[in-house]
Amino acid sequence: MRILTVIGNRPQFVKAAAVSRLLRKRHEEVLVHTGQHYDDELSQVFFEELGVPAPDRRLGAGGGSNTEQTARILGLLEGVLLQTAPDLVLVYGDTNSTLAGALAAAQAGMPVAHVEAGMRSFDRTMPEELNRVVVDHASLLLLCSTETAVANLRREAVVGQAHLVGDVMADVSIAFRPIAAERSSALADLGLLEGGYLLATAHRAGNVDEAERLARLVELLESLPLPTVLPLHPRTAARLEATGLRGRLEAAPRVRLTPPMGYLDFMHLEMHARAILTDSGGVQKEAYLLGVPCVTLRESTEWTETVEAGWNTLVGLDRDAALRALGRPVPAAARPELYGGGRASERVCDAIDAYTARG
Ligand code: UDP
């Protein structure tokens, strides 16, 4: 079978690292990089470190608003789909590349498999939430990370088949832990002590696009009680520049700004952080898997199990709530295995095999 996979941004490179290797043992894969993320720091480093196969096609469709970008990818993909005639199109997550991949394939009458299907924050103001809902309803094979996701899809009466497979990002997190421990010197390079610092990331549109929200984020970060490493996503860096807030963060005595990190250095810092503050979906999961308390800088999350298990606290941009969350003791109970134990990509490939075999 020929499977065409659409990827385009940082978390999708991580997800493809888990799946492409296995998929290629059983099928022909055409890997399309949309160019949604094009900086080396957000793209190339993940191919190198995680062994993601080189893309077969590069669409170079980065930049612009969500609508412009989605439309550009959609237009370019139409030709690629006609030329390559895949038996199935595989998309990951909730980005413009996911939406365009799913729509282009569905319009061409090709079956779509969606990895990380059924995730819902129930916050329709998030562009990602709109993408998730539309993609799930355009997909025929819905590969879910959690039971909650399966239940969400059932409630929405999607037409595709839903399978609980676990989370493919968890596969990568588990597999690369020893490699990060061996190869990364990020802790020493930054002069940090194990358990003696916080790690933060922020790039959601809802947190960084409006100047007033961004200022609240900066105030929150300034008030944190430990050295705080903040690898700056380009979107956040651009907004900090545009609003003149970058100088304030640079002057904050405990905040350490860095460029976006490669996977191994970032994971090394995640492993040894006292806690992680983030608005990233992937990072919430990774914190849980590593047993590091997470403070989520959003009012809602798709990864509700991490909150229920007591390892993740939602604080939005409320500084006092963040400080209180950091003071909470870690749960004494063992962490339940939530994300498939490192075998999700195998189950993704099995589900694809079963689906394509049925013809
Ligand atoms: N990540 C990384 N370097 C960084 C920040 C994040 O390698 O400086 C990784 C992180 O470990 C996770 C993924 O990028 O695997 C999450 O991506 P992001 O936060 O951009 O996306 P989201 O999960 O929010 O969609």
Coordinates of N, CA and C in Angstrom, one line a residue, residues 169-181 184 186 197 199 261-273 276 286 289-290:
M169 N 3.5 10.2 20.6 CA 4.5 11.1 21.2 C 5.1 10.4 22.5
A170 N 4.3 9.6 23.2 CA 4.8 8.9 24.3 C 5.8 7.8 23.9
D171 N 5.6 7.2 22.7 CA 6.6 6.3 22.2 C 8.0 6.9 22.1
V172 N 8.0 8.1 21.6 CA 9.2 8.8 21.3 C 9.8 9.2 22.7
S173 N 9.0 9.7 23.6 CA 9.5 10.1 24.9 C 10.2 9.0 25.6
I174 N 9.5 7.8 25.5 CA 10.1 6.6 26.2 C 11.4 6.2 25.6
A175 N 11.3 6.1 24.2 CA 12.5 5.6 23.5 C 13.7 6.5 23.6
F176 N 13.5 7.8 23.7 CA 14.6 8.7 23.6 C 15.1 9.2 25.0
R177 N 14.5 8.7 26.0 CA 14.9 9.2 27.4 C 16.4 8.8 27.6
P178 N 16.8 7.5 27.4 CA 18.2 7.2 27.7 C 19.1 7.9 26.8
I179 N 18.7 8.2 25.5 CA 19.6 8.9 24.6 C 19.8 10.3 25.0
A180 N 18.7 10.9 25.5 CA 18.8 12.3 25.9 C 19.8 12.4 27.2
A181 N 19.6 11.4 28.1 CA 20.4 11.4 29.3 C 21.9 11.2 28.9
S184 N 22.8 14.7 26.0 CA 22.6 16.1 26.2 C 23.4 16.6 27.3
A186 N 22.7 19.8 28.3 CA 22.0 21.1 28.4 C 22.0 21.6 29.9
Y197 N 15.5 24.2 39.0 CA 15.0 25.2 38.0 C 13.6 24.9 37.5
L199 N 11.2 24.9 33.9 CA 11.2 25.0 32.4 C 9.9 25.5 31.9
M261 N 14.9 24.7 21.4 CA 15.9 23.7 21.6 C 15.6 22.5 20.7
G262 N 16.6 21.7 20.5 CA 16.4 20.4 19.9 C 15.7 19.4 20.8
Y263 N 15.2 18.3 20.4 CA 14.4 17.4 21.2 C 15.2 16.9 22.4
L264 N 16.5 16.5 22.1 CA 17.2 15.8 23.2 C 17.6 16.8 24.3
D265 N 18.0 18.0 24.0 CA 18.3 19.0 25.0 C 17.0 19.4 25.8
F266 N 15.9 19.6 25.0 CA 14.7 20.0 25.7 C 14.2 18.9 26.6
M267 N 14.3 17.6 26.2 CA 13.9 16.5 27.0 C 14.8 16.4 28.3
H268 N 16.1 16.6 28.1 CA 17.0 16.6 29.2 C 16.6 17.6 30.3
L269 N 16.2 18.8 29.8 CA 15.7 19.8 30.7 C 14.4 19.5 31.4
E270 N 13.5 18.9 30.6 CA 12.2 18.4 31.1 C 12.4 17.4 32.3
M271 N 13.3 16.5 32.0 CA 13.6 15.4 33.0 C 14.0 15.9 34.4
H272 N 14.8 16.9 34.4 CA 15.3 17.4 35.7 C 14.8 18.6 36.2
A273 N 13.7 19.1 35.6 CA 13.1 20.4 36.1 C 12.3 20.1 37.4
I276 N 7.3 22.1 35.3 CA 7.3 22.7 33.9 C 6.0 23.6 33.8
E286 N 4.4 15.1 28.1 CA 5.8 14.7 28.4 C 6.1 14.8 29.8
L289 N 4.6 11.9 31.6 CA 5.4 10.7 31.4 C 6.7 10.7 32.2
L290 N 7.3 11.9 32.4 CA 8.6 11.9 33.1 C 8.4 12.1 34.6

